[in-house]
JSON list of C-alpha atoms in Angstrom, two decimals:
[
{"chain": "A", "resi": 190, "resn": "UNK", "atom": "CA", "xyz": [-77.89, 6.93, -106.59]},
{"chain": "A", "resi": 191, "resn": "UNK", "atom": "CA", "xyz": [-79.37, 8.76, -104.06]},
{"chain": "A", "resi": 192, "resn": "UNK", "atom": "CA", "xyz": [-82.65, 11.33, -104.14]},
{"chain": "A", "resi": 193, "resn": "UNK", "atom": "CA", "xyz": [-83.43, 13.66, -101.98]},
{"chain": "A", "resi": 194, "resn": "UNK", "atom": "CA", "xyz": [-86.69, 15.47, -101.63]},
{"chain": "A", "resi": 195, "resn": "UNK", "atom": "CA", "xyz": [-87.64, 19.13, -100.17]},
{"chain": "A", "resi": 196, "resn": "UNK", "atom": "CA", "xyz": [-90.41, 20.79, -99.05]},
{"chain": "A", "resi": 197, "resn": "UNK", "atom": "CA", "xyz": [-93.64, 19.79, -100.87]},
{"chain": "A", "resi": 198, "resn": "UNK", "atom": "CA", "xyz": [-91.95, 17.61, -103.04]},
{"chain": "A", "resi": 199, "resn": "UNK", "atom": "CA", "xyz": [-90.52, 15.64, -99.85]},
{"chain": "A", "resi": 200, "resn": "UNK", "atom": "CA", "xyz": [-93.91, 15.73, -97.95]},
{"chain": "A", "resi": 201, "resn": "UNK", "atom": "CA", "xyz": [-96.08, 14.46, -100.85]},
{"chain": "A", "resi": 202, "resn": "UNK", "atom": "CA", "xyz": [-93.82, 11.85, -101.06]},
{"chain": "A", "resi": 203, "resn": "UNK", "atom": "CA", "xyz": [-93.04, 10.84, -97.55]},
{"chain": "A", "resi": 204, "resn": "UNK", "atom": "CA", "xyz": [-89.55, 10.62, -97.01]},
{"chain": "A", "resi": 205, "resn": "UNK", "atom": "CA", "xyz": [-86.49, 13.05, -96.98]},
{"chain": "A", "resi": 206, "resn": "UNK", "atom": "CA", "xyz": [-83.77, 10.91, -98.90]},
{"chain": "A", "resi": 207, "resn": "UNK", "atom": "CA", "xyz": [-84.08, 7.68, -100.51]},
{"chain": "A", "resi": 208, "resn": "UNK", "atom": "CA", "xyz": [-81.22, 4.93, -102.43]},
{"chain": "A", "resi": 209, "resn": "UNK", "atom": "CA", "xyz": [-82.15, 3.65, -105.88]},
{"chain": "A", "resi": 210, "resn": "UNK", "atom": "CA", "xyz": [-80.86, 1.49, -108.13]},
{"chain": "A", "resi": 211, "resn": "UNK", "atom": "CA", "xyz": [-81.56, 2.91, -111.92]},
{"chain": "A", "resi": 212, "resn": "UNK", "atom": "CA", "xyz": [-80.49, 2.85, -115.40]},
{"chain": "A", "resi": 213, "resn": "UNK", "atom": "CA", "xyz": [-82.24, 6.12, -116.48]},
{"chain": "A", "resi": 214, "resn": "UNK", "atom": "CA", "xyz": [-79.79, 7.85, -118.72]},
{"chain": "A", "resi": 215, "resn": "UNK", "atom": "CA", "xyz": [-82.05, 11.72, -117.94]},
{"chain": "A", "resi": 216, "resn": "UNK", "atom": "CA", "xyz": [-83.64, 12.87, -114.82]},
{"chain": "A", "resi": 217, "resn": "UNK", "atom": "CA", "xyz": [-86.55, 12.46, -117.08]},
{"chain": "A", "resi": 218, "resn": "UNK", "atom": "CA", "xyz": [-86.35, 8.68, -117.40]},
{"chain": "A", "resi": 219, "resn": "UNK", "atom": "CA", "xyz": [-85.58, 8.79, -113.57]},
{"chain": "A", "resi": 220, "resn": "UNK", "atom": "CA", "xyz": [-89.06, 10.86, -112.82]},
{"chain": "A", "resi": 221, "resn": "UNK", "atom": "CA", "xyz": [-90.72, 8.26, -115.28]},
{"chain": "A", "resi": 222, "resn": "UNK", "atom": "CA", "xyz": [-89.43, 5.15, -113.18]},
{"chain": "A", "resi": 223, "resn": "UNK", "atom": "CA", "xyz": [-90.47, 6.73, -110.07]},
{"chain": "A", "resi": 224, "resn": "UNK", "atom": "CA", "xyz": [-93.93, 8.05, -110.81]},
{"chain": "A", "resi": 225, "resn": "UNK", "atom": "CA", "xyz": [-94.31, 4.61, -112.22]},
{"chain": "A", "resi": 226, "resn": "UNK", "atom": "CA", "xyz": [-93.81, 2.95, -108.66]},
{"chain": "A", "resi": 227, "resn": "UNK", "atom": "CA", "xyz": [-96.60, 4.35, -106.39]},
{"chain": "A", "resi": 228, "resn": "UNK", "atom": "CA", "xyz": [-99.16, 6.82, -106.31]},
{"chain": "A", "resi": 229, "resn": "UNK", "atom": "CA", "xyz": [-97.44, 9.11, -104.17]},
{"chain": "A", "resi": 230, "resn": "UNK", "atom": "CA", "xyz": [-94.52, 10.19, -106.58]},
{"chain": "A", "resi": 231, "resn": "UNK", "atom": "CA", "xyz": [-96.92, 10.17, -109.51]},
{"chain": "A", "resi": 232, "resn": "UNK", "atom": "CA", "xyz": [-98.95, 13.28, -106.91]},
{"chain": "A", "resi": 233, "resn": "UNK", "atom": "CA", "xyz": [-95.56, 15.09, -106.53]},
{"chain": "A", "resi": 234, "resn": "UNK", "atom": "CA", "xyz": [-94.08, 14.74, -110.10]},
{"chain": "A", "resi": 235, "resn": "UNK", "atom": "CA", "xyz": [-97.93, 15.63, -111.64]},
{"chain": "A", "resi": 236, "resn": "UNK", "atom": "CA", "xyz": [-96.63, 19.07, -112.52]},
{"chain": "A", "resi": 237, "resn": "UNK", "atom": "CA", "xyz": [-93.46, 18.87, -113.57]},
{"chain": "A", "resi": 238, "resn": "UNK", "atom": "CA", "xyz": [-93.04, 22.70, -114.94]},
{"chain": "A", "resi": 239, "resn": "UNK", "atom": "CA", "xyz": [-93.65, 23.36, -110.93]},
{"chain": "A", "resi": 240, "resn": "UNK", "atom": "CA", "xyz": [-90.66, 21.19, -110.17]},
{"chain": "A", "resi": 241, "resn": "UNK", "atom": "CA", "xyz": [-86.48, 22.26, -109.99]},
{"chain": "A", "resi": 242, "resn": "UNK", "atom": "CA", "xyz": [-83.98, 19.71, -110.14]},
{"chain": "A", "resi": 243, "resn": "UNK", "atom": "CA", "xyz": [-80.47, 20.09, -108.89]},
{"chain": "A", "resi": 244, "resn": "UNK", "atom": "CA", "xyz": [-77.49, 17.31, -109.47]},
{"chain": "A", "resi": 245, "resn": "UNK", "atom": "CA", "xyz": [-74.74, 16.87, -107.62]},
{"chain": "A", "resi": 246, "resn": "UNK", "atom": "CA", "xyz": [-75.81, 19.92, -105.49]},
{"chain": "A", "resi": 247, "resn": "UNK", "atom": "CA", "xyz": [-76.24, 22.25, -108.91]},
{"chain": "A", "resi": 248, "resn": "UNK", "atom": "CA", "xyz": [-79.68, 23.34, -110.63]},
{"chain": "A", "resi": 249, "resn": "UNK", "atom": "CA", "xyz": [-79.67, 21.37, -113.98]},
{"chain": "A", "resi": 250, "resn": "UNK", "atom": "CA", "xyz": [-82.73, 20.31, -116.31]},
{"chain": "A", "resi": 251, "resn": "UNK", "atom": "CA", "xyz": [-85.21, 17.48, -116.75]},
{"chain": "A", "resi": 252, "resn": "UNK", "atom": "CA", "xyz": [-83.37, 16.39, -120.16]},
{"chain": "A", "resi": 253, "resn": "UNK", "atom": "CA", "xyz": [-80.18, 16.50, -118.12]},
{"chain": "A", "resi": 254, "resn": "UNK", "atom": "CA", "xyz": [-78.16, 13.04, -118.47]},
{"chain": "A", "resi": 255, "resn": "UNK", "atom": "CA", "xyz": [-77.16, 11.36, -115.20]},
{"chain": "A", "resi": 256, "resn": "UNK", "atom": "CA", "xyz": [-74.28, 9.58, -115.98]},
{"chain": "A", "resi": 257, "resn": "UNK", "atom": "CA", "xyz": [-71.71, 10.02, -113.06]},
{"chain": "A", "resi": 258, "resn": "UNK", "atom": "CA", "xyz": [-74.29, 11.91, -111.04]},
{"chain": "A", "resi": 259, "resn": "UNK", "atom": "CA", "xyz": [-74.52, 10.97, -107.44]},
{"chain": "A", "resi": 260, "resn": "UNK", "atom": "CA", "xyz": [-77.34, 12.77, -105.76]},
{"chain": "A", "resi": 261, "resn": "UNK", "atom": "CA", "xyz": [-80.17, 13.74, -107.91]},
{"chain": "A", "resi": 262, "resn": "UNK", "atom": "CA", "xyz": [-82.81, 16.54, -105.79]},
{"chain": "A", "resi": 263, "resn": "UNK", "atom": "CA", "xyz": [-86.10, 17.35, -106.55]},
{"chain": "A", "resi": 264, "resn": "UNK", "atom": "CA", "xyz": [-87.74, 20.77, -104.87]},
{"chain": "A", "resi": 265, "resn": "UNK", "atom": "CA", "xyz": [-90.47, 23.33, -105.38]},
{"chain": "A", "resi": 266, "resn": "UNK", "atom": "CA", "xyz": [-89.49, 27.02, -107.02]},
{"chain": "A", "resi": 267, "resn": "UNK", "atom": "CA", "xyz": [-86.53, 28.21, -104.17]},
{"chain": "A", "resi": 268, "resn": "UNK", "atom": "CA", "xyz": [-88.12, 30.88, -101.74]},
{"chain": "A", "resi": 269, "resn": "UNK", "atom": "CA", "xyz": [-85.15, 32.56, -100.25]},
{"chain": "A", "resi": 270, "resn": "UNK", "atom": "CA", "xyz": [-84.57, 35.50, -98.96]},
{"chain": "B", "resi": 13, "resn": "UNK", "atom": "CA", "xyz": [-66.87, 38.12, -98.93]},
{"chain": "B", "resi": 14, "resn": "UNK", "atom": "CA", "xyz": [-67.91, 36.52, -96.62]},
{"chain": "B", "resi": 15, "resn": "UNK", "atom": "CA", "xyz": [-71.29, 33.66, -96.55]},
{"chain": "B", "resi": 16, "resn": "UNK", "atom": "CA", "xyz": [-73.08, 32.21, -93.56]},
{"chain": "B", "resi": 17, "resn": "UNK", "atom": "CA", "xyz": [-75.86, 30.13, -93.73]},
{"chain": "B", "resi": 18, "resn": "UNK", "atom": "CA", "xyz": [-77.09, 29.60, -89.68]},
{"chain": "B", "resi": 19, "resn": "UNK", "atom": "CA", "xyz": [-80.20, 28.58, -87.27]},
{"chain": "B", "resi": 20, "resn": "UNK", "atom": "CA", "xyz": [-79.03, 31.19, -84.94]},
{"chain": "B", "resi": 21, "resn": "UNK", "atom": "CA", "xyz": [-79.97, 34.73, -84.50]},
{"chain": "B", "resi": 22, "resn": "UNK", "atom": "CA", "xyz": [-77.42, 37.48, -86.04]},
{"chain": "B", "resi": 23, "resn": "UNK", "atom": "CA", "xyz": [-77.09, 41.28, -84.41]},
{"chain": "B", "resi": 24, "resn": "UNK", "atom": "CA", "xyz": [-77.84, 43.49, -86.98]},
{"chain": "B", "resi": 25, "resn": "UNK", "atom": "CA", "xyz": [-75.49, 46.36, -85.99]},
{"chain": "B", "resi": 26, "resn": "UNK", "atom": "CA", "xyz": [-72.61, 44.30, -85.21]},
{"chain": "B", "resi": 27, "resn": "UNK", "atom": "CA", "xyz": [-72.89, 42.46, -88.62]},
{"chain": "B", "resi": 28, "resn": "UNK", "atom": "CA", "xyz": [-72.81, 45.69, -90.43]},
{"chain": "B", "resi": 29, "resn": "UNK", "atom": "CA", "xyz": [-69.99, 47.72, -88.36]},
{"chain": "B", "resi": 30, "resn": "UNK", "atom": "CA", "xyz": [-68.09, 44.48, -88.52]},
{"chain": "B", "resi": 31, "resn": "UNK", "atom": "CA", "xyz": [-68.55, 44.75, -92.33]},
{"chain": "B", "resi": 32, "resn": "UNK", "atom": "CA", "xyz": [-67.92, 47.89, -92.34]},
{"chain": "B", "resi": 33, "resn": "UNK", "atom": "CA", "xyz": [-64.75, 47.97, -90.56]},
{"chain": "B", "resi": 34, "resn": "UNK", "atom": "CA", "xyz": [-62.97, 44.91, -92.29]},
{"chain": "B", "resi": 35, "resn": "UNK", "atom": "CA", "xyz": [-62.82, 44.20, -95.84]},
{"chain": "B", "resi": 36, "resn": "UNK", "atom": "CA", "xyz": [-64.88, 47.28, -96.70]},
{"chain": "B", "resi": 37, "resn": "UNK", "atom": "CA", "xyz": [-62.57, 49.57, -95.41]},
{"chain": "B", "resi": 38, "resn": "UNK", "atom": "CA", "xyz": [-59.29, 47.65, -96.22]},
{"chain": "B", "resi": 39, "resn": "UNK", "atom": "CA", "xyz": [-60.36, 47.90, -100.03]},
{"chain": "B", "resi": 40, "resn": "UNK", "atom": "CA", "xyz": [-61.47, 51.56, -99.66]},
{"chain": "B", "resi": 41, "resn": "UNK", "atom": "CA", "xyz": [-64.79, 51.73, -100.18]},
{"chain": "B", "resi": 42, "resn": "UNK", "atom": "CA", "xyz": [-66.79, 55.03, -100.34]},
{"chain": "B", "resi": 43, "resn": "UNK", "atom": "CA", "xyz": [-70.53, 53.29, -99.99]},
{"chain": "B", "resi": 44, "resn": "UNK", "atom": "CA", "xyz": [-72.12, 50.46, -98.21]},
{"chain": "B", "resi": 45, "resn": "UNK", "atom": "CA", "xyz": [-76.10, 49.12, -98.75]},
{"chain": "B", "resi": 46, "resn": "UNK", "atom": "CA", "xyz": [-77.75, 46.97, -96.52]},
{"chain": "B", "resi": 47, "resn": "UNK", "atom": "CA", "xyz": [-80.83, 45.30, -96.85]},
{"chain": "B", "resi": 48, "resn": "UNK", "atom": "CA", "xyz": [-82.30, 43.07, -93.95]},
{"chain": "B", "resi": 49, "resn": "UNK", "atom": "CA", "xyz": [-85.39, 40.52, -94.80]},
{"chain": "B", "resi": 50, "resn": "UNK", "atom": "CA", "xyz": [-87.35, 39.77, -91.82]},
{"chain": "B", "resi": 51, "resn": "UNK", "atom": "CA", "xyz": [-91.05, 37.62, -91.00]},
{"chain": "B", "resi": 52, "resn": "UNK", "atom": "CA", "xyz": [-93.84, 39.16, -91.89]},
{"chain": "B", "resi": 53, "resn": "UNK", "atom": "CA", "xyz": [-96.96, 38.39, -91.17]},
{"chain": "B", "resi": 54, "resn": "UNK", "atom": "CA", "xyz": [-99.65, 36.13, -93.05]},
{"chain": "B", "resi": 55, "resn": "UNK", "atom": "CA", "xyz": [-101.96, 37.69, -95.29]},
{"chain": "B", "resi": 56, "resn": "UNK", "atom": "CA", "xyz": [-104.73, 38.46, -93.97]},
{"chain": "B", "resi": 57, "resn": "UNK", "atom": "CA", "xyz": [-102.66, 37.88, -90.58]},
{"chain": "B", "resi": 58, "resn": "UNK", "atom": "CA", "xyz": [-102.50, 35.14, -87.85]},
{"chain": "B", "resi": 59, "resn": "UNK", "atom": "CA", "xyz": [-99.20, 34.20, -88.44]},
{"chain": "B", "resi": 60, "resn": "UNK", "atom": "CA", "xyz": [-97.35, 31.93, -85.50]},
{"chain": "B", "resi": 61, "resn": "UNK", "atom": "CA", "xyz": [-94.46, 30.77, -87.47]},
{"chain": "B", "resi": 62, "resn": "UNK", "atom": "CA", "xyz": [-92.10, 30.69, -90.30]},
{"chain": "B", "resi": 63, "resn": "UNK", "atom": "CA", "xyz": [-89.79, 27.23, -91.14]},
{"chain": "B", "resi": 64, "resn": "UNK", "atom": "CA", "xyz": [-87.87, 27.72, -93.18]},
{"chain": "B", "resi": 65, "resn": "UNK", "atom": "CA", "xyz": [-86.28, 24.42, -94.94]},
{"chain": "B", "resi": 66, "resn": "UNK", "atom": "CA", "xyz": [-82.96, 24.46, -96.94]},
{"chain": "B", "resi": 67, "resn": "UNK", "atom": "CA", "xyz": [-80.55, 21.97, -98.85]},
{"chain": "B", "resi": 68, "resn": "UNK", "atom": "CA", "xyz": [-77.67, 21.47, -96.43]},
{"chain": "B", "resi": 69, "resn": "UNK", "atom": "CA", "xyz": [-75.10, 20.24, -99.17]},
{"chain": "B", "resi": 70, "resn": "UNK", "atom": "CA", "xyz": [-76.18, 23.27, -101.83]},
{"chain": "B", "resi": 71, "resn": "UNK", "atom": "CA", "xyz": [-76.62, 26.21, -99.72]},
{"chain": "B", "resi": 72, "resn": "UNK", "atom": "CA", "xyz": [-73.17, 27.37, -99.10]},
{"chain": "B", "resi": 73, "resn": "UNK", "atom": "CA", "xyz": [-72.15, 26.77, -102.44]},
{"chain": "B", "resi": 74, "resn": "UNK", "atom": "CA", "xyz": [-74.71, 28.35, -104.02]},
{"chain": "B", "resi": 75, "resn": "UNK", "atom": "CA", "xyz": [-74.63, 31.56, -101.96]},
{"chain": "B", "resi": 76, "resn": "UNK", "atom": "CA", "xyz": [-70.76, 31.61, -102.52]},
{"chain": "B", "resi": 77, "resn": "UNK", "atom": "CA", "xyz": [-71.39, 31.37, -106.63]},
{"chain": "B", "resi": 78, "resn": "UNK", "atom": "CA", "xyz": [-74.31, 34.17, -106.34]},
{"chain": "B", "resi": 79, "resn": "UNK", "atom": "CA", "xyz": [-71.59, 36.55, -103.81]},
{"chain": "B", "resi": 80, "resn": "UNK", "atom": "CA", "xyz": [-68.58, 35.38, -105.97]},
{"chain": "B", "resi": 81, "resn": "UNK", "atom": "CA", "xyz": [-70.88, 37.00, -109.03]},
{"chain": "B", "resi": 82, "resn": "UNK", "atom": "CA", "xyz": [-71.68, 40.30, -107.44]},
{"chain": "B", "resi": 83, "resn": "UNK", "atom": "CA", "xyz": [-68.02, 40.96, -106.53]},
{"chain": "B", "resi": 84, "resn": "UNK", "atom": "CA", "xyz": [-67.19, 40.38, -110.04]},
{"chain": "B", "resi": 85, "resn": "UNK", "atom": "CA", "xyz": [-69.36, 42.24, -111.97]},
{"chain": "B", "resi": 86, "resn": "UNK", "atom": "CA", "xyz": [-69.48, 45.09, -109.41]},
{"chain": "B", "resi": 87, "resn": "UNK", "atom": "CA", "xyz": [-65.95, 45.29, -108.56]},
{"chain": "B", "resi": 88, "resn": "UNK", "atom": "CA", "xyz": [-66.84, 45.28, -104.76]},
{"chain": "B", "resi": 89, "resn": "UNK", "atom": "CA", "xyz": [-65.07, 45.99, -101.77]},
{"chain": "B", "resi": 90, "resn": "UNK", "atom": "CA", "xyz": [-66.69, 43.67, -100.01]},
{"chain": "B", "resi": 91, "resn": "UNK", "atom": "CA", "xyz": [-69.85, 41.49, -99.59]},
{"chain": "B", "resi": 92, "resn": "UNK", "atom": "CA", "xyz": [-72.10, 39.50, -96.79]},
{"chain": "B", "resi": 93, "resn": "UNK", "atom": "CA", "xyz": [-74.43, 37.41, -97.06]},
{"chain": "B", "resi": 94, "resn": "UNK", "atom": "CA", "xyz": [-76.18, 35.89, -93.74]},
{"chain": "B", "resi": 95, "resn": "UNK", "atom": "CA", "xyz": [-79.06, 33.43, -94.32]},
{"chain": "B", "resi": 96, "resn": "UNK", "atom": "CA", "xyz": [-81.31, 31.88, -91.44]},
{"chain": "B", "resi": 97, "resn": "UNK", "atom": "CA", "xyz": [-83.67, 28.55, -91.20]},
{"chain": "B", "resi": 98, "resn": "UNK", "atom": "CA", "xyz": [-85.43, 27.10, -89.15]},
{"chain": "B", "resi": 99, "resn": "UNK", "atom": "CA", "xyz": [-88.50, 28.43, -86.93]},
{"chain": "B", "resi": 100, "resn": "UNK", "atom": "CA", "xyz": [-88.80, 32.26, -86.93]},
{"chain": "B", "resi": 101, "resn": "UNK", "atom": "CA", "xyz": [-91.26, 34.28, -85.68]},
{"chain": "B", "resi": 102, "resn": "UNK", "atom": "CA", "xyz": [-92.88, 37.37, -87.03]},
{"chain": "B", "resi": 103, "resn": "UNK", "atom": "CA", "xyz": [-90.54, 39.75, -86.24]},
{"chain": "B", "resi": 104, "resn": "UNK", "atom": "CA", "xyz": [-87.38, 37.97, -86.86]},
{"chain": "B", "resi": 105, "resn": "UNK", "atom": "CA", "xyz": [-84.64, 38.93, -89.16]},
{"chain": "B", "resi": 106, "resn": "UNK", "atom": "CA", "xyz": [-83.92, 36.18, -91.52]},
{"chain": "B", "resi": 107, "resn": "UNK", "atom": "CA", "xyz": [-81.10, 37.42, -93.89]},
{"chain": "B", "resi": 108, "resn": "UNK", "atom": "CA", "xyz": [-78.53, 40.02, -94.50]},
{"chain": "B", "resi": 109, "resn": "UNK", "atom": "CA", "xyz": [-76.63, 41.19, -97.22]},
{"chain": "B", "resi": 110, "resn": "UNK", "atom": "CA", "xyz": [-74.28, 43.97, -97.51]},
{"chain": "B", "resi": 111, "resn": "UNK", "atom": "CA", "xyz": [-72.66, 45.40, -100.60]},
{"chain": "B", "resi": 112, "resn": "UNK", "atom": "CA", "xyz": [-69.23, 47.14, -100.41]},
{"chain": "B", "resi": 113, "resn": "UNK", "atom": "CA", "xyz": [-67.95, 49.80, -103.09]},
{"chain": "B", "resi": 114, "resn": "UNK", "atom": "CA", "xyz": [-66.30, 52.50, -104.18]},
{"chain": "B", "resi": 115, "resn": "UNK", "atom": "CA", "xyz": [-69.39, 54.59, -105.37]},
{"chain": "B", "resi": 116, "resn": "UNK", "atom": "CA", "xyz": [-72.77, 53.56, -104.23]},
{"chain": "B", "resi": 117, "resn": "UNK", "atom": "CA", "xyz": [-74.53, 52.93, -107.05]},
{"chain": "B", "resi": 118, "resn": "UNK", "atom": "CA", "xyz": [-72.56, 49.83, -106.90]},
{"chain": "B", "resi": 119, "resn": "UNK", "atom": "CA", "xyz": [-73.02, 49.00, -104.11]},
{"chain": "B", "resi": 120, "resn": "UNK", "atom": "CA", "xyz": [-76.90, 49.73, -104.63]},
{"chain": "B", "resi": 121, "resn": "UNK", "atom": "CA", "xyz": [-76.94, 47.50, -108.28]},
{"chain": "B", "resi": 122, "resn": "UNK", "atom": "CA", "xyz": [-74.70, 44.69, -106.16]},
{"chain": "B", "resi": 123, "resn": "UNK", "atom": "CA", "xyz": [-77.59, 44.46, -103.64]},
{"chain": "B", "resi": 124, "resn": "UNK", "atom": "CA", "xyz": [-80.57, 43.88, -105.53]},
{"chain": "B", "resi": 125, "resn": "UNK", "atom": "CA", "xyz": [-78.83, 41.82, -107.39]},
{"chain": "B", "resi": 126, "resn": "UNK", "atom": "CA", "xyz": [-77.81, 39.43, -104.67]},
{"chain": "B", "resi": 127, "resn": "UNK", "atom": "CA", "xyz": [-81.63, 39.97, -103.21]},
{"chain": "B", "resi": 128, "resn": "UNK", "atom": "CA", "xyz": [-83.00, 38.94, -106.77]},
{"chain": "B", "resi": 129, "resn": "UNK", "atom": "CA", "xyz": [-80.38, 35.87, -106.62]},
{"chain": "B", "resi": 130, "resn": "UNK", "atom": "CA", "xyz": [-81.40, 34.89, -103.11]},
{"chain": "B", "resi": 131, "resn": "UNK", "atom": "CA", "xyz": [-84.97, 34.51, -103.65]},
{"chain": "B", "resi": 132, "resn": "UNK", "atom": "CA", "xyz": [-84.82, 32.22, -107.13]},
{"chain": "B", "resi": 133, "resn": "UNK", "atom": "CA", "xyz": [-81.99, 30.48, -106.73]},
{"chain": "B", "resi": 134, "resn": "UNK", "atom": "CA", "xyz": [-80.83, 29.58, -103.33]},
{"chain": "B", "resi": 135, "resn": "UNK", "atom": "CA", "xyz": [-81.89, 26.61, -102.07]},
{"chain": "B", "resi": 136, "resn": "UNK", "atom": "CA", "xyz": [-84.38, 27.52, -99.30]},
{"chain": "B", "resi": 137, "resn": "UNK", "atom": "CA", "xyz": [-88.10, 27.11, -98.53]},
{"chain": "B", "resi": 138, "resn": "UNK", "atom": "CA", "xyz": [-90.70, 28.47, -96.35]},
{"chain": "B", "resi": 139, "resn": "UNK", "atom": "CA", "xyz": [-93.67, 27.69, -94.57]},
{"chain": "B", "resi": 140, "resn": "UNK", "atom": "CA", "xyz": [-95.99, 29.45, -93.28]},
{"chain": "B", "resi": 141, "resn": "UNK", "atom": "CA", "xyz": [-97.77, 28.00, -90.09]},
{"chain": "B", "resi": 142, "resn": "UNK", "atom": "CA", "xyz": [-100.67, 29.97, -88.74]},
{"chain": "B", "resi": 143, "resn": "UNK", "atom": "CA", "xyz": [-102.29, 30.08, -84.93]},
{"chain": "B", "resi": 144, "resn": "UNK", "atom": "CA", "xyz": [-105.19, 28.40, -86.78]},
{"chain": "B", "resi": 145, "resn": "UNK", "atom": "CA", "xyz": [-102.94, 25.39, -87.09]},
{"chain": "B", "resi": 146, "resn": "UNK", "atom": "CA", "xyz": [-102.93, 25.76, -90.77]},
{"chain": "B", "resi": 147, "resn": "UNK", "atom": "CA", "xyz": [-100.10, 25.89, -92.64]},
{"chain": "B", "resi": 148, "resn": "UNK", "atom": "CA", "xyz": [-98.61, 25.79, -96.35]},
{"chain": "B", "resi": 149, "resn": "UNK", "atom": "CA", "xyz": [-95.93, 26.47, -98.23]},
{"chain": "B", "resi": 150, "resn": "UNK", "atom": "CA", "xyz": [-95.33, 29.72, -100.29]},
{"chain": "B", "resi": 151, "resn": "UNK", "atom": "CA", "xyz": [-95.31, 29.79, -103.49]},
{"chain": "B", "resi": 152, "resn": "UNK", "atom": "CA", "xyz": [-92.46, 31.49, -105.45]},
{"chain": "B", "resi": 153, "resn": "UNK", "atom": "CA", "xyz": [-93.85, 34.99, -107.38]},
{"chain": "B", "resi": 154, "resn": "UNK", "atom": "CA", "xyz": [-93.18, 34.51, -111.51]},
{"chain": "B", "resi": 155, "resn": "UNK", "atom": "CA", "xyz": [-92.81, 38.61, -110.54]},
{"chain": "B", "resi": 156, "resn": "UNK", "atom": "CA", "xyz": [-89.38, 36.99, -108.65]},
{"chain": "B", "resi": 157, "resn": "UNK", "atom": "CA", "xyz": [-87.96, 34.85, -111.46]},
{"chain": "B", "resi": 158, "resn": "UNK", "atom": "CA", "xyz": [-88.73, 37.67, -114.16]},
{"chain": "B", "resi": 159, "resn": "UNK", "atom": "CA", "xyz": [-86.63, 39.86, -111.88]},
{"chain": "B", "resi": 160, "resn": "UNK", "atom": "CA", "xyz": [-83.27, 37.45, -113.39]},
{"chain": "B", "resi": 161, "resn": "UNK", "atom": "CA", "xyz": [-83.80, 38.94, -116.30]},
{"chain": "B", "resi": 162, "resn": "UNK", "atom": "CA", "xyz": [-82.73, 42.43, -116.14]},
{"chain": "B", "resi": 163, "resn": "UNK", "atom": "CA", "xyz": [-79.23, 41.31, -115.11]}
]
């Protein structure tokens, strides 16, 4: 599965895009596994009402299951316009 | 309708009499809004540059979905939405929309609601980097998601 990381998010943790292998069933269980690996992504996922997640390229929620998904994102609140 | 996500510059004028001379007036509409966003600077001022960062493979689509909505709901004519990133300066135009209709309070309703769209829930982020060096992100305004709700 691949993650991909913008803005803050992507700076805090120190790379754009990323490959994992995982058997999280939610983006939850994903953001669990990952804060559990290094310091870094437990500093970016601290907050996680100040986090957006998208799958597949659509906004979605943390209790979300990921079965099928390809490309999980993780981003700040969008600041278009 | 018509959605362009770009690094480049866009000409104002020519956007909006292209607008106005294709779709717009093929569907016969009676009103047109514009609203341009542009780079403004820092509080408190000082401000070199705006990057603006955005999610390649969700842009477009979500752009299309929040244009594809307006048309709907407002029966439009026609509508545009042009949406820069990369480095701008203070100054700089970074989007466009346009709203196409047959009365204008349409076309009015269509536009902020494409402007409330754009700023919560298209995929882009800036930055703000001062001459100072400093620089940080800004933060999205609860004001900005609150504004959903009225639609």
């Amino acid at each position: 599965m691949d993650i991909v990381y913008f803005a803050w998010v992507r700076e805090r943790i120190g790379l754009p895009r990323e490959t994992v292998e995982t058997e999280a069933v939610t983006v939850a269980d994903l953001v669990t596994e990952l804060v559990a690996r290094e310091e870094r992504y437990a500093a970016a996922f601290a907050d996680l009402s100040a986090l957006r997640v998208a799958l597949d390229q659509e906004l979605s929620e943390f209790d979300a299951p990921l079965a099928g998904v390809r490309e999980v994102a993780f981003f700040p609140p969008m600041t278009g316009g | 309708m018509q959605v362009r996500v770009q690094q480049e510059r866009f000409d104002l004028g020519a956007e909006s009499e292209a607008f106005a001379a294709g779709a717009a007036a093929a569907a016969g509409a009676g009103g047109i809004v514009t609203f341009t966003g542009v780079v403004r600077d820092a509080e408190g001022g000082g401000l070199a540059a705006m990057e603006i960062e955005h999610y390649p493979a969700m842009t477009q689509k979500a752009l299309e979905q929040i244009a594809s909505e307006a048309m709907q709901r407002w029966s439009l004519a026609d509508a545009l939405v042009i949406h820069r990133y990369g480095r701008l300066v203070p100054g700089e135009k970074i989007m466009m929309v346009a709203a196409a209709a047959r009365h204008r309070k349409d076309a009015f309703e269509a536009a902020e609601f494409l402007m409330d769209y754009l700023k919560s829930r298209a995929p882009f982020w800036k930055k703000e980097i001062l001459h100072s060096g400093a620089a940080g992100w800004v933060q999205a305004k609860t004001s900005d998601e609150d504004a959903l709700e009225r639609w």
